[in-house]
Coordinates of C-alpha atoms and ligand atoms in Angstrom, one line a residue:
M752 CA 0.0 0.1 -0.1
D753 CA 2.8 2.5 1.1
L754 CA 5.1 1.2 -1.5
Q755 CA 2.3 1.5 -4.3
H756 CA 1.6 5.1 -3.4
T757 CA 5.1 5.9 -3.6
M758 CA 5.8 4.3 -6.8
G759 CA 2.7 6.2 -8.2
L760 CA 4.0 9.3 -7.0
Y761 CA 7.2 8.8 -8.5
S762 CA 6.2 7.8 -11.8
T763 CA 3.6 11.0 -11.8
L764 CA 6.7 13.2 -11.2
L765 CA 8.8 11.4 -13.7
V766 CA 6.2 12.0 -16.5
M767 CA 5.8 15.8 -15.4
A768 CA 9.7 16.1 -15.5
L769 CA 9.6 14.5 -19.2
L770 CA 6.9 16.7 -20.2
L771 CA 8.3 19.7 -18.9
S772 CA 11.5 19.2 -20.4
G773 CA 10.0 18.4 -23.6
T774 CA 7.8 21.4 -23.7
T775 CA 10.5 23.9 -22.8
A776 CA 12.6 23.3 -25.7
T777 CA 13.1 26.5 -27.8
V778 CA 11.5 27.1 -30.9
K779 CA 12.9 29.7 -33.3
R780 CA 10.9 32.2 -35.3
R781 CA 11.9 34.9 -37.8
A782 CA 9.8 38.1 -38.4
H783 CA 10.1 40.8 -41.0
F784 CA 10.9 44.3 -39.8
N785 CA 7.4 46.1 -39.2
D786 CA 5.5 42.8 -39.6
T787 CA 4.0 40.6 -37.1
A788 CA 5.7 37.8 -35.2
D789 CA 4.0 34.9 -33.8
L790 CA 5.3 33.8 -30.6
P791 CA 3.9 30.4 -30.0
C792 CA 3.0 28.6 -26.7
Q793 CA 2.6 25.1 -28.3
F794 CA -0.1 24.0 -25.6
T795 CA -2.0 21.3 -26.5
N796 CA -4.4 21.3 -23.3
P797 CA -4.8 17.7 -23.0
Q798 CA -7.0 17.9 -20.2
N799 CA -9.2 20.5 -21.9
I800 CA -9.0 22.9 -19.0
S801 CA -11.1 26.0 -19.5
L802 CA -9.2 29.2 -19.9
S803 CA -11.2 30.8 -17.0
E804 CA -9.3 28.3 -14.8
L805 CA -5.8 29.3 -16.4
V806 CA -3.2 32.2 -16.1
V807 CA -1.5 32.7 -19.4
F808 CA 1.5 35.1 -19.9
W809 CA 4.2 35.9 -22.3
Q810 CA 7.3 37.9 -21.1
D811 CA 10.9 39.0 -22.6
Q812 CA 14.2 37.9 -21.7
E813 CA 14.2 40.9 -19.4
K814 CA 11.0 39.6 -17.6
L815 CA 8.8 42.5 -19.1
V816 CA 5.2 41.0 -19.5
L817 CA 3.9 41.5 -23.3
Y818 CA 0.4 40.0 -22.5
E819 CA -1.6 38.2 -19.6
Q820 CA -4.7 36.3 -19.7
Y821 CA -6.0 36.0 -16.0
L822 CA -8.7 33.5 -15.4
G823 CA -10.2 34.0 -18.8
K824 CA -9.8 37.8 -18.8
E825 CA -7.2 40.0 -20.3
K826 CA -4.9 41.7 -17.5
P827 CA -3.2 44.7 -18.7
D828 CA -1.8 45.7 -15.5
N829 CA 1.3 43.8 -15.9
V830 CA 2.0 44.7 -19.4
D831 CA 5.1 46.7 -19.9
A832 CA 4.6 50.2 -21.8
K833 CA 6.3 49.0 -24.8
Y834 CA 4.0 46.4 -25.7
V835 CA 0.8 48.1 -25.0
S836 CA -1.6 47.6 -28.0
R837 CA 0.8 45.9 -29.8
T838 CA 0.0 42.2 -29.0
S839 CA -3.1 40.1 -30.0
F840 CA -3.9 36.5 -28.5
D841 CA -5.1 33.7 -30.7
R842 CA -6.8 31.5 -28.2
E843 CA -7.3 28.8 -30.6
N844 CA -3.8 28.0 -31.3
W845 CA -2.3 29.6 -28.3
V846 CA -0.2 32.0 -30.1
L847 CA 0.6 35.5 -29.4
H848 CA 1.0 38.0 -32.1
L849 CA 3.3 40.8 -31.7
H850 CA 2.7 43.3 -34.3
R851 CA 5.1 46.2 -35.9
V852 CA 8.3 44.0 -34.8
Q853 CA 11.3 46.3 -34.4
I854 CA 15.1 44.9 -34.6
K855 CA 15.3 45.9 -30.9
D856 CA 12.5 42.9 -30.4
Q857 CA 15.0 40.2 -31.1
G858 CA 15.5 37.7 -28.6
L859 CA 14.1 35.2 -26.0
Y860 CA 10.2 34.9 -25.3
Q861 CA 8.7 32.8 -22.6
C862 CA 5.2 31.6 -22.5
F863 CA 3.8 30.5 -19.0
I864 CA 0.6 28.7 -18.3
H865 CA -0.5 28.1 -14.5
H866 CA -3.5 26.1 -13.6
K867 CA -5.5 27.8 -10.8
R868 CA -6.1 24.9 -8.2
P869 CA -7.5 25.0 -4.5
K870 CA -4.1 24.9 -3.1
G871 CA -2.8 27.7 -5.4
L872 CA -1.5 28.3 -8.9
V873 CA 0.4 25.2 -10.4
H874 CA 2.8 25.6 -13.2
I875 CA 1.7 23.3 -16.2
H876 CA 3.3 24.5 -19.2
Q877 CA 6.2 26.7 -20.7
K878 CA 7.5 27.5 -24.2
N879 CA 10.5 29.4 -25.1
C880 CA 10.6 31.0 -28.4
D881 CA 13.7 32.8 -29.9
L882 CA 12.9 35.6 -32.3
S883 CA 15.0 36.7 -35.0
V884 CA 13.9 39.8 -37.0
F885 CA 15.1 40.9 -40.6
A886 CA 14.7 43.3 -43.1
N887 CA 15.0 43.1 -47.0
F888 CA 17.4 45.3 -48.4
S889 CA 16.1 47.5 -51.2
Q890 CA 17.3 46.5 -54.8
P891 CA 21.0 47.8 -55.2
E892 CA 21.4 50.5 -57.4
I893 CA 24.3 51.7 -59.4
K894 CA 24.9 55.4 -59.8
Q895 CA 27.6 57.5 -61.3
I896 CA 29.3 59.8 -59.3
S897 CA 30.1 63.3 -61.2
N898 CA 33.8 63.5 -62.4
M899 CA 36.7 65.2 -60.7
T900 CA 37.4 67.6 -63.8
G901 CA 39.9 66.7 -66.3
R902 CA 39.9 63.1 -65.2
S903 CA 38.6 60.4 -67.6
D904 CA 37.8 57.9 -64.6
I905 CA 34.4 56.6 -64.1
N906 CA 33.5 56.4 -60.7
L907 CA 30.6 54.6 -59.6
T908 CA 28.9 53.7 -56.4
C909 CA 26.3 51.1 -55.5
S910 CA 23.8 51.3 -52.6
S911 CA 21.1 49.4 -50.9
I912 CA 19.2 50.7 -47.9
R913 CA 17.1 49.7 -44.8
G914 CA 18.2 46.2 -44.2
Y915 CA 19.1 43.7 -41.4
P916 CA 21.2 42.1 -40.4
E917 CA 24.5 43.4 -41.9
P918 CA 24.8 41.6 -45.2
K919 CA 27.1 38.9 -45.7
E920 CA 28.8 40.5 -49.1
M921 CA 28.3 43.4 -51.4
Y922 CA 30.4 43.4 -54.9
F923 CA 30.5 44.4 -58.4
L924 CA 30.9 42.1 -61.3
Y925 CA 32.9 43.7 -64.2
K926 CA 32.0 42.1 -67.3
T927 CA 33.9 42.7 -70.6
E928 CA 33.4 40.7 -73.8
N929 CA 35.5 37.9 -72.7
A930 CA 35.7 37.9 -68.8
T931 CA 34.1 38.6 -65.7
T932 CA 36.0 39.9 -62.8
K933 CA 35.3 40.8 -59.1
P934 CA 37.2 43.9 -58.2
G935 CA 37.9 44.2 -54.5
V936 CA 35.8 46.8 -52.8
F937 CA 35.3 47.8 -49.2
M938 CA 31.6 47.9 -48.0
E939 CA 30.7 51.1 -46.2
K940 CA 27.7 50.6 -43.9
S941 CA 25.7 53.1 -41.6
Q942 CA 23.0 52.0 -38.9
D943 CA 20.0 54.1 -38.1
N944 CA 20.1 55.0 -34.5
G945 CA 16.3 54.5 -34.3
T946 CA 15.2 51.6 -36.3
E947 CA 18.8 49.8 -36.4
L948 CA 18.5 49.2 -40.3
Y949 CA 21.5 49.4 -42.1
N950 CA 22.3 51.3 -45.2
V951 CA 25.3 49.8 -47.1
S952 CA 27.2 51.0 -50.3
I953 CA 30.5 50.1 -52.1
S954 CA 32.3 52.0 -54.8
L955 CA 34.7 51.6 -57.6
S956 CA 36.5 53.7 -59.8
F957 CA 38.4 52.9 -62.8
L958 CA 39.4 54.1 -66.5
V959 CA 37.0 54.4 -69.1
P960 CA 37.7 51.6 -71.3
H961 CA 39.3 51.6 -74.7
E962 CA 37.4 51.0 -78.0
T963 CA 37.3 47.6 -78.1
N964 CA 36.0 47.1 -74.7
N965 CA 32.5 47.2 -73.8
V966 CA 31.7 46.9 -70.1
S967 CA 28.8 46.3 -68.2
L968 CA 28.5 46.3 -64.2
I969 CA 26.1 44.7 -62.0
C970 CA 26.0 44.9 -58.3
V971 CA 25.4 42.0 -56.2
L972 CA 24.1 41.9 -52.5
Q973 CA 24.3 38.8 -50.4
P974 CA 22.2 39.1 -47.5
E975 CA 22.6 36.6 -44.7
P976 CA 21.2 33.2 -45.7
P977 CA 18.5 32.2 -46.1
E978 CA 17.6 35.4 -48.1
T979 CA 18.4 35.4 -51.7
E980 CA 21.1 37.3 -53.5
L981 CA 20.1 41.0 -54.7
H982 CA 20.9 42.1 -58.2
S983 CA 21.1 45.7 -59.4
E984 CA 20.1 46.5 -63.0
P985 CA 23.2 46.5 -65.1
F986 CA 25.1 49.4 -65.9
S987 CA 26.9 49.6 -69.2
I988 CA 29.6 51.7 -70.5
G989 CA 30.2 52.1 -73.9
P990 CA 33.9 52.0 -75.5
K991 CA 35.8 55.1 -75.6
P992 CA 35.9 57.1 -78.9
I993 CA 39.0 56.9 -81.0
D994 CA 41.6 59.6 -80.7
S995 CA 41.1 61.1 -84.0
P996 CA 37.4 61.7 -83.7
R997 CA 34.7 61.5 -86.2
T998 CA 34.4 65.4 -86.0
D999 CA 37.8 65.7 -87.9
R1000 CA 37.0 63.2 -90.6
N1001 CA 33.6 65.1 -91.2
H1002 CA 35.5 68.3 -91.5
I1003 CA 37.8 66.7 -94.1
L1004 CA 34.6 65.6 -96.0
Q1005 CA 33.1 69.2 -96.0
I1006 CA 36.4 70.6 -97.2
A1007 CA 36.5 68.0 -100.2
G1008 CA 32.9 68.5 -101.1
F1009 CA 33.2 72.3 -101.0
T1010 CA 36.5 71.9 -103.3
L1011 CA 34.5 69.5 -105.7
L1012 CA 31.9 72.1 -106.1
S1013 CA 34.0 75.1 -106.8
L1014 CA 35.7 73.1 -109.5
V1015 CA 32.5 72.3 -111.0
I1016 CA 31.4 75.9 -111.0
V1017 CA 34.6 76.9 -112.5
C1018 CA 34.8 74.4 -115.3
W1019 CA 31.1 75.2 -116.2
A1020 CA 31.8 78.8 -116.4
V1021 CA 34.7 77.8 -118.8
L1022 CA 32.6 75.9 -120.7
L1023 CA 30.0 78.7 -121.3
L1024 CA 32.7 81.1 -122.1
K1025 CA 34.2 78.6 -124.7
K1026 CA 30.8 78.0 -126.3
L1027 CA 29.9 81.6 -126.4
I1028 CA 33.2 82.3 -128.3
R1029 CA 32.8 79.3 -130.6
L1030 CA 29.0 80.3 -131.3
M1031 CA 30.4 83.8 -132.3
R1032 CA 32.9 82.3 -134.5
E1033 CA 30.3 79.7 -136.2
K1034 CA 28.3 82.8 -137.2
Q1035 CA 31.4 84.3 -139.0
Q1036 CA 32.4 80.8 -140.7
P1037 CA 29.9 77.7 -140.8
D1038 CA 33.1 75.2 -140.3
R1039 CA 33.4 74.0 -137.1
S1040 CA 36.6 73.3 -135.0
H1041 CA 36.7 70.7 -132.6
E1042 CA 36.1 71.8 -129.0
G1043 CA 38.5 71.4 -126.1
H1044 CA 38.2 69.2 -123.0
E1045 CA 39.9 70.5 -120.1
C1046 CA 37.1 69.7 -117.8
E1047 CA 36.4 66.1 -119.1
T1048 CA 36.9 64.5 -115.6
I1049 CA 34.0 66.4 -114.5
R1050 CA 31.0 65.2 -116.2
V1051 CA 28.1 67.4 -116.0
E1052 CA 25.1 66.2 -117.8
E1053 CA 23.6 68.9 -119.3
E1054 CA 26.8 69.7 -121.0
E1055 CA 26.9 66.1 -122.3
S1056 CA 23.5 66.2 -123.6
Q1057 CA 24.2 69.4 -125.5
K1058 CA 27.2 67.9 -127.1
T1059 CA 25.5 64.8 -128.3
E1060 CA 22.7 67.1 -129.6
E1061 CA 25.2 68.9 -131.7
R1062 CA 26.9 65.6 -133.0
V1063 CA 23.5 64.3 -134.1
E1064 CA 22.2 67.6 -135.8
G1065 CA 25.3 69.4 -136.0
Q1066 CA 25.0 70.9 -139.4
A1067 CA 21.8 72.4 -138.8
P1068 CA 22.0 76.2 -138.7
E1069 CA 18.7 77.0 -136.8
R1070 CA 20.0 74.9 -133.9
S1071 CA 22.6 77.6 -132.9
D1072 CA 19.7 80.1 -132.4
E1073 CA 17.8 77.6 -130.1
E1074 CA 21.2 76.9 -128.2
H1075 CA 21.7 80.4 -127.9
S1076 CA 18.4 81.3 -126.5
A1077 CA 18.7 78.6 -124.2
L1078 CA 21.8 79.7 -122.7
Ligands
LIG1547 C1 5.5 50.1 -40.6 O1 4.3 49.6 -41.3 C2 3.2 50.7 -41.6 C3 2.1 50.3 -42.2 O2 1.8 48.9 -41.7 C4 3.7 52.1 -42.3 O3 2.7 53.1 -42.2 C5 5.0 52.3 -41.6 O4 5.5 53.4 -42.2 C6 6.0 51.3 -41.5 N1 7.2 51.8 -40.9 C7 8.3 51.6 -41.2 C8 9.4 52.1 -40.4 O5 8.6 51.1 -42.4
LIG1548 C1 -13.5 21.0 -24.0 O1 -14.3 21.6 -23.3 C2 -15.3 22.7 -23.8 C3 -16.1 23.1 -22.8 O2 -15.3 23.7 -21.8 C4 -16.3 21.7 -24.8 O3 -17.2 22.4 -25.4 C5 -15.2 21.1 -25.7 O4 -16.0 19.9 -26.5 C6 -14.2 20.0 -24.9 N1 -13.4 19.6 -26.0 C7 -12.7 18.7 -25.9 C8 -11.8 18.2 -27.0 O5 -13.0 17.7 -25.1
LIG1549 C1 35.4 58.6 -56.6 O1 34.5 58.5 -55.3 C2 35.4 58.3 -54.1 C3 34.0 58.6 -52.9 O2 33.3 59.7 -53.2 C4 36.3 59.6 -54.2 O3 37.0 59.5 -52.9 C5 37.3 59.5 -55.5 O4 38.0 60.3 -55.2 C6 36.4 59.5 -56.5 N1 37.1 59.3 -57.5 C7 37.2 59.8 -58.8 C8 38.1 59.7 -59.8 O5 36.2 60.8 -58.8
LIG1550 C1 34.0 62.4 -67.0 O1 34.9 62.8 -67.6 C2 35.4 62.7 -69.0 C3 36.5 63.3 -69.6 O2 36.7 64.4 -68.7 C4 34.1 63.2 -69.7 O3 34.1 62.7 -71.1 C5 32.5 62.8 -69.2 O4 31.7 63.1 -69.9 C6 32.5 62.8 -67.8 N1 31.3 62.2 -67.1 C7 30.6 62.8 -66.5 C8 29.6 62.0 -65.9 O5 30.8 63.9 -65.9
LIG1551 C1 38.4 38.8 -76.6 O1 38.7 37.5 -77.3 C2 38.9 37.6 -78.7 C3 39.2 36.3 -79.2 O2 39.7 35.2 -78.2 C4 40.0 38.5 -78.9 O3 40.2 38.8 -80.2 C5 39.8 39.9 -78.3 O4 40.8 40.8 -78.5 C6 39.5 39.7 -76.7 N1 39.1 41.0 -76.2 C7 39.4 41.2 -75.1 C8 38.7 42.8 -74.8 O5 40.3 41.0 -74.5
LIG1552 C1 19.8 55.5 -45.2 O1 19.2 55.8 -46.6 C2 18.2 56.6 -46.6 C3 17.7 57.0 -48.1 O2 18.8 57.4 -48.7 C4 18.2 57.7 -45.8 O3 17.2 58.7 -45.7 C5 18.8 57.3 -44.4 O4 19.1 58.7 -43.6 C6 20.0 56.6 -44.4 N1 20.2 56.1 -43.2 C7 21.4 56.0 -42.6 C8 21.5 55.6 -41.3 O5 22.4 56.3 -43.3
LIG1553 C1 29.2 47.1 -77.8 O1 27.9 47.0 -77.4 C2 27.2 47.8 -78.7 C3 25.7 47.9 -78.3 O2 25.6 47.5 -76.7 C4 27.5 46.9 -79.6 O3 26.5 47.3 -80.8 C5 28.7 46.8 -80.2 O4 29.0 45.8 -81.2 C6 29.8 46.4 -79.0 N1 31.1 46.5 -79.3 C7 32.0 45.4 -78.9 C8 33.3 45.6 -79.5 O5 31.6 44.5 -78.4
LIG1554 C1 11.8 39.6 -48.7 O1 12.5 38.8 -49.5 C2 11.9 37.5 -49.7 C3 12.9 37.1 -50.9 O2 14.2 37.2 -50.6 C4 10.5 37.5 -50.2 O3 10.0 36.2 -50.3 C5 9.7 38.3 -49.1 O4 8.4 38.3 -49.5 C6 10.2 39.7 -48.7 N1 9.5 40.2 -47.5 C7 9.0 41.5 -47.6 C8 8.3 41.8 -46.3 O5 9.3 42.2 -48.6

């Protein structure tokens, strides 16, 4: 009888110890900055105890109370100021929602459940939850910093803002026609005092590539896993113009064109003069001499056709008058 009782008590204690050790294992939760974090209590309520017989509360690692249910009623008295109106209790699933999560909310949370019995409150359940908070960095953005005068360097910075935690790595990929390189850079970071979010940036300065080199860069941000890599839009730099620039060639072409035109006009004038002289001679003696061809290289269509006409109807004296009036 006595032995049985002792054994019974012993086994009950053992079971309780096992239950407690099993339930106090810490669960991990992640939440995005300014979103809602779930702090689970993972209470299965095997005896289907009514909430009106329970005291349920969550506290943070500084033992500040986030929320309390006291025998079926919310009890705000013990709730710390920083958690007022930031929580809601999901009584179906025994989860506490913590809203507008801040970076400083990271840490350990504990949920306790006590059962009110005639002899007093009995601790029946506990769950620890480790909360980490992250914030997605913005898409990295490459910008060109205005030149220092007289230098043909290109100066780029890439920045990404309002993320957490500090990223694992940030770098440029420098792509030429044949190769991709990863120049060494130093990541600058600044942290906001209030939100604790990071802004990060890297910069790179290099010479404008030569004519054969097209260059494009992308900026990569690798946040702490499990977050995925972020890539900037590519930034392309065309090849540097050749040293004897096109404007020079254009100038040469302009001069050449102008010279050609002048030559044509001069030739035209010479021909006209010659024709005039010839015509005057023809009026005196119908016998024609062959005309000169100084300007043969420049073929002026009108002149050409006139000549052929002359050859075909060469002997007709009326033609001379027509030609004369046409001129
Ligand atoms: C947090 O979210 C609210 C809307 O849910 C928004 O108004 C506020 O600007 C956000 N705060 C920050 C710091 O992003
Ligand atoms: C638990 O108790 C409530 C009443 O307090 C009852 O409505 C419900 O059916 C019970 N659930 C189980 C699983 O016994
Ligand atoms: C590029 O930018 C950095 C940081 O702003 C500056 O220190 C450096 O002098 C700049 N280089 C050139 C060539 O403008
Ligand atoms: C940088 O300098 C080079 C040469 O001085 C010039 O051709 C280029 O337009 C400049 N770029 C900017 C963004 O000022
Ligand atoms: C890229 O490779 C081609 C063929 O291998 C070569 O002709 C060219 O010069 C290379 N370009 C650069 C920028 O190295
Ligand atoms: C981060 O960048 C944003 C946007 O450029 C700026 O408003 C904010 O002040 C920066 N914060 C820090 C800590 O540098
Ligand atoms: C450079 O890129 C332009 C268009 O992006 C392309 O038309 C050109 O052929 C490229 N030049 C070389 C040398 O790859
Ligand atoms: C953060 O980025 C991940 C992808 O890395 C995305 O799935 C998630 O929706 C983003 N969260 C917010 C709040 O923007």
